Amino acid sequence: MTIPERLKDSGPHPLAHQSTAGGVSAASTQPSLVLRDLGISFGSKEVLRDVNLQVQPGQFVALVGPSGAGKSTLLRLINGSHRPTTGTVSVLGVNPGTCGRRSLQKLRTRVGFVFQQFGLVGRLSAMENVLMGTLGSLRMPRYGISTYPRQLREKAVANLERVGLVDQRFQRCDTLSGGQQQRVAIARTLMQDAEIVLADEPVASLDPSASMSVLNTLKRLSAEDGFTVVCSLHQVDLALQVSDRVVAVRNGSLILDTRTSDTSEEALRAIYEKAKGARP
Ligand SMILES: Nc1ncnc2c1ncn2[C@@H]1O[C@H](COP(=O)(O)OP(=O)(O)OP(=O)(O)O)[C@@H](O)[C@H]1O
Ligand SMILES: [Mg+2]
């Protein structure tokens, strides 16, 4: 299969969302994300409290903080996997904690999720894994590349090209490097035309060079397509390099929310240092 000529043109990427290309448009003035007085407890354990955050379309937010601070829990509240104990979540104008199952399913097609463990099917090719990103929009389960509509196959190839993996598209995912597997996972998310991508430590298992490369790819795609990114990271140097904004959580509270250009590696490292001295 060849890459369609129209997808090789320069200028705004053909797969960029029409409404959000360039990051801002009339349709994208609604915040991607609004968290108000958000809190969650599991039994008697309060894990997050009084979290207030508003994220505009196209922003790349790095979520940092020590282990156990509540970063993954916060991302799960945003994608509706957890319901808040207090406060509200609004994602693209929808409250995933109170909307019905159908609305939640629909919302999830607009929100991509990238995990530390990639979440790929190892015995399937990169191409098949990427095509699986469209399953929410197809009625039937699919077995094999040829059972997907041609238009989706072309889109999958184009997205694999966008993450630099078009030559590996027929390779089994369990034979790809960690960095390549995470790129496949990102290409799979691109199939959704997601308006928000939530990434939970997407580079935790990669070496520094692959980590930087994967994050730069995510940043470039976000800039080209205008999608919002909220990405939890432990590597503060990487957070500073790729994000527009840094949000830090410690012991369940949001303790820093700043433009990336207004903070420093020392300031972020201090958040981790203080946590080491804290009681578990
Ligand atoms: N379903 C749950 N039931 C009980 N406690 C939970 C649950 N989910 C998370 N927690 C607790 O909430 C706290 C925050 O966990 P979370 O996974 O959000 O931290 P994190 O900031 O993502 O940490 P890490 O950087 O290690 O991934 C932890 O103390 C954890 O044990
Ligand atoms: Mg976590």
XYZ file of C-alpha atoms and ligand atoms in Angstrom:
312
model
C 0.000 0.000 0.000
C 1.363 3.426 -0.852
C 0.841 6.613 1.062
C -1.839 8.719 -0.660
C -0.252 11.685 -2.468
C -2.624 14.145 -0.833
C -1.229 13.131 2.568
C 2.315 14.007 1.532
C 1.597 17.681 0.796
C 3.161 20.385 2.870
C 1.100 22.968 4.772
C -1.411 22.162 7.529
C -1.506 18.427 8.016
C -4.424 16.865 6.108
C -5.376 14.842 9.158
C -5.440 17.901 11.395
C -8.854 18.591 12.928
C -10.633 21.191 10.879
C -12.030 22.941 13.907
C -8.838 23.150 15.930
C -5.961 23.336 13.445
C -3.463 25.838 14.732
C -4.754 25.353 18.244
C -7.510 27.969 18.392
C -10.678 28.635 16.429
C -14.165 29.902 17.086
C -15.319 26.357 17.841
C -12.472 25.758 20.254
C -12.990 28.646 22.676
C -14.687 26.279 25.136
C -12.089 24.972 27.604
C -11.049 21.382 27.002
C -11.133 20.694 30.660
C -12.626 22.300 33.756
C -12.076 20.758 37.196
C -13.900 22.453 40.068
C -13.260 21.723 43.758
C -12.519 18.173 42.737
C -11.857 15.528 45.344
C -11.931 11.766 45.632
C -11.675 9.369 48.547
C -11.388 5.611 48.537
C -13.048 4.496 51.755
C -11.594 6.717 54.464
C -8.555 7.556 52.352
C -8.707 11.000 50.759
C -6.596 10.812 47.601
C -7.336 14.188 45.947
C -8.844 17.360 47.408
C -9.892 20.805 46.170
C -8.411 20.456 42.694
C -9.264 23.428 40.471
C -7.943 23.509 36.938
C -8.987 24.863 33.564
C -7.174 23.800 30.408
C -7.570 25.536 27.056
C -7.617 23.699 23.698
C -4.195 22.890 22.315
C -2.337 23.277 25.593
C 0.317 20.734 26.548
C 0.103 20.288 30.318
C 2.741 18.318 32.204
C 1.407 16.765 35.396
C 4.238 16.159 37.848
C 4.514 15.075 41.449
C 5.907 12.310 43.622
C 4.742 8.726 43.513
C 1.355 8.357 45.177
C 0.531 12.064 44.777
C -2.646 11.318 42.827
C -1.667 11.940 39.174
C -3.105 8.715 37.756
C -6.220 9.130 39.876
C -6.669 12.619 38.453
C -6.349 11.318 34.880
C -8.877 8.572 35.677
C -11.315 11.153 37.015
C -10.942 13.076 33.768
C -11.656 10.067 31.579
C -14.598 8.996 33.719
C -13.044 5.809 35.112
C -13.511 7.215 38.615
C -16.372 9.328 39.943
C -15.455 12.277 42.143
C -16.433 12.306 45.793
C -16.669 16.101 45.689
C -16.705 18.739 42.969
C -17.122 18.386 39.218
C -15.253 17.461 36.062
C -16.139 18.906 32.673
C -14.427 17.408 29.635
C -15.252 19.121 26.331
C -18.351 20.461 28.063
C -19.489 17.020 29.287
C -19.432 15.768 32.882
C -18.177 12.165 32.657
C -19.181 11.530 36.273
C -22.881 12.184 35.691
C -23.537 11.686 31.964
C -25.198 8.481 30.796
C -23.344 5.436 29.433
C -23.919 6.448 25.815
C -22.616 9.965 26.361
C -19.606 8.571 28.187
C -18.877 6.205 25.296
C -19.154 9.098 22.870
C -16.941 11.289 25.018
C -14.318 8.537 25.184
C -14.009 8.569 21.402
C -13.011 12.248 21.715
C -10.464 11.570 24.451
C -7.400 9.411 23.751
C -5.459 7.626 26.457
C -1.786 6.633 26.270
C -0.397 4.365 28.998
C 3.046 3.545 30.313
C 2.518 -0.115 29.278
C 1.473 0.869 25.704
C -1.657 -1.330 25.762
C -0.914 -2.950 22.403
C -1.669 -6.490 21.235
C 1.871 -7.839 20.896
C 1.163 -10.582 18.376
C -0.552 -8.181 15.971
C 1.217 -5.859 13.551
C 1.664 -2.140 14.132
C -0.920 -1.506 11.415
C -3.558 -3.750 13.026
C -3.001 -2.136 16.409
C -3.417 1.316 14.881
C -6.583 0.246 13.078
C -7.970 -0.939 16.413
C -8.128 2.731 17.368
C -11.172 2.996 15.094
C -13.112 0.097 16.607
C -15.314 2.447 18.621
C -16.647 3.829 15.320
C -17.172 0.461 13.587
C -20.103 -1.840 14.224
C -18.390 -5.204 13.804
C -15.210 -6.625 15.317
C -12.521 -6.886 12.618
C -10.086 -9.701 11.936
C -7.142 -8.739 9.762
C -6.168 -5.542 7.971
C -8.173 -6.271 4.816
C -11.456 -6.286 6.741
C -11.145 -2.567 7.515
C -12.515 -0.014 5.042
C -9.894 1.303 2.621
C -10.224 4.849 3.865
C -9.291 3.726 7.389
C -6.362 1.686 6.091
C -5.051 4.776 4.309
C -5.517 6.838 7.436
C -3.661 4.218 9.516
C -0.706 4.280 7.102
C -0.657 8.072 7.152
C -0.720 8.121 10.963
C 2.069 5.560 11.144
C 4.037 7.814 8.834
C 3.349 10.756 11.142
C 4.987 8.893 14.042
C 7.887 7.711 11.855
C 6.915 4.056 11.639
C 5.492 3.517 8.177
C 8.268 1.064 7.267
C 7.530 -1.070 10.339
C 3.781 -1.228 9.759
C 3.674 -4.984 9.162
C 6.033 -5.814 12.023
C 4.612 -7.559 15.100
C 4.358 -5.095 17.966
C 6.160 -7.374 20.407
C 9.250 -7.149 18.196
C 9.323 -3.337 18.211
C 11.404 -1.323 20.679
C 9.653 0.335 23.614
C 9.864 3.743 21.944
C 8.433 2.334 18.709
C 5.604 0.638 20.616
C 4.670 3.907 22.283
C 4.646 5.573 18.845
C 2.235 2.879 17.633
C 0.030 3.620 20.639
C 0.088 7.318 19.738
C -0.768 6.553 16.098
C -3.677 4.428 17.356
C -4.946 7.413 19.357
C -4.651 9.607 16.246
C -7.193 7.335 14.537
C -9.810 8.648 16.997
C -9.127 12.266 15.984
C -9.062 12.796 19.736
C -9.506 16.346 20.977
C -7.749 15.561 24.252
C -4.952 13.075 24.823
C -4.380 11.919 28.397
C -1.005 10.282 28.842
C -0.075 8.525 32.084
C 3.708 8.300 32.311
C 3.997 7.437 28.621
C 7.802 7.334 28.711
C 8.387 5.766 32.131
C 9.852 2.581 30.672
C 11.973 4.249 27.952
C 15.568 5.453 27.966
C 16.160 9.234 28.012
C 16.709 9.548 24.283
C 13.624 7.520 23.304
C 11.628 9.399 25.965
C 12.525 12.769 24.497
C 11.813 11.582 20.993
C 8.369 10.164 21.874
C 7.396 13.306 23.793
C 8.580 15.559 20.981
C 6.430 13.545 18.581
C 3.406 13.974 20.843
C 4.128 17.687 21.113
C 4.454 18.100 17.339
C 1.211 16.204 16.686
C -0.598 18.274 19.299
C 0.633 21.469 17.633
C -0.332 20.229 14.137
C -3.774 18.949 15.084
C -4.568 21.310 17.941
C -5.428 18.590 20.446
C -4.920 19.178 24.169
C -2.463 17.017 26.099
C -2.376 16.270 29.816
C 0.672 14.126 30.419
C 1.955 12.834 33.736
C 5.735 12.666 33.916
C 8.357 12.054 36.571
C 11.210 13.481 34.507
C 11.098 17.190 35.288
C 13.680 18.028 32.601
C 11.425 16.481 29.961
C 8.368 18.197 31.410
C 10.119 21.539 31.051
C 11.140 20.839 27.466
C 7.801 19.746 26.044
C 5.042 21.427 28.031
C 3.383 24.849 27.886
C 2.223 24.537 31.456
C 3.260 22.566 34.517
C 0.809 21.389 37.155
C 2.205 19.699 40.249
C 0.329 17.491 42.677
C 1.598 16.483 46.087
C -0.277 14.506 48.757
C -3.509 14.909 46.812
C -3.381 18.695 46.454
C -2.509 20.839 43.486
C 0.496 22.778 44.726
C 1.735 24.447 41.541
C 0.100 25.599 38.333
C 2.346 27.713 36.159
C 3.442 28.505 32.642
C 6.458 26.312 31.934
C 8.534 29.369 31.085
C 7.893 30.683 34.614
C 9.331 27.690 36.485
C 12.657 25.908 36.718
C 14.160 22.473 37.114
C 15.208 23.348 40.697
C 11.683 24.421 41.630
C 10.217 21.192 40.264
C 12.900 19.000 41.807
C 12.160 20.608 45.180
C 8.614 19.229 44.984
C 10.071 15.731 44.879
C 12.696 16.439 47.540
C 10.092 17.722 50.008
C 8.015 14.607 49.419
C 10.952 12.377 50.398
C 10.961 13.954 53.844
C 7.167 13.657 54.210
C 5.419 10.866 56.078
C 4.162 8.139 53.702
N -8.830 2.338 43.621
C -8.097 2.750 44.680
N -8.399 2.335 45.919
C -7.672 2.760 46.979
N -6.628 3.596 46.901
C -6.284 4.032 45.674
C -6.987 3.640 44.491
N -6.416 4.241 43.430
C -5.403 4.968 43.920
N -5.318 4.842 45.267
C -4.343 5.491 46.139
O -4.304 6.851 45.779
C -2.991 7.364 45.923
C -2.604 8.047 44.620
O -2.408 7.046 43.628
P -2.043 7.402 42.133
O -1.921 6.117 41.392
O -3.024 8.380 41.620
O -0.624 8.111 42.335
P 0.387 8.642 41.233
O 0.643 10.068 41.525
O -0.107 8.301 39.884
O 1.697 7.803 41.583
P 2.835 7.221 40.578
O 3.704 8.378 40.237
O 3.549 6.206 41.441
O 2.158 6.599 39.417
C -2.109 6.196 46.312
O -1.889 6.236 47.691
C -2.927 4.995 45.925
O -2.644 3.900 46.747
Mg 0.558 7.035 38.385
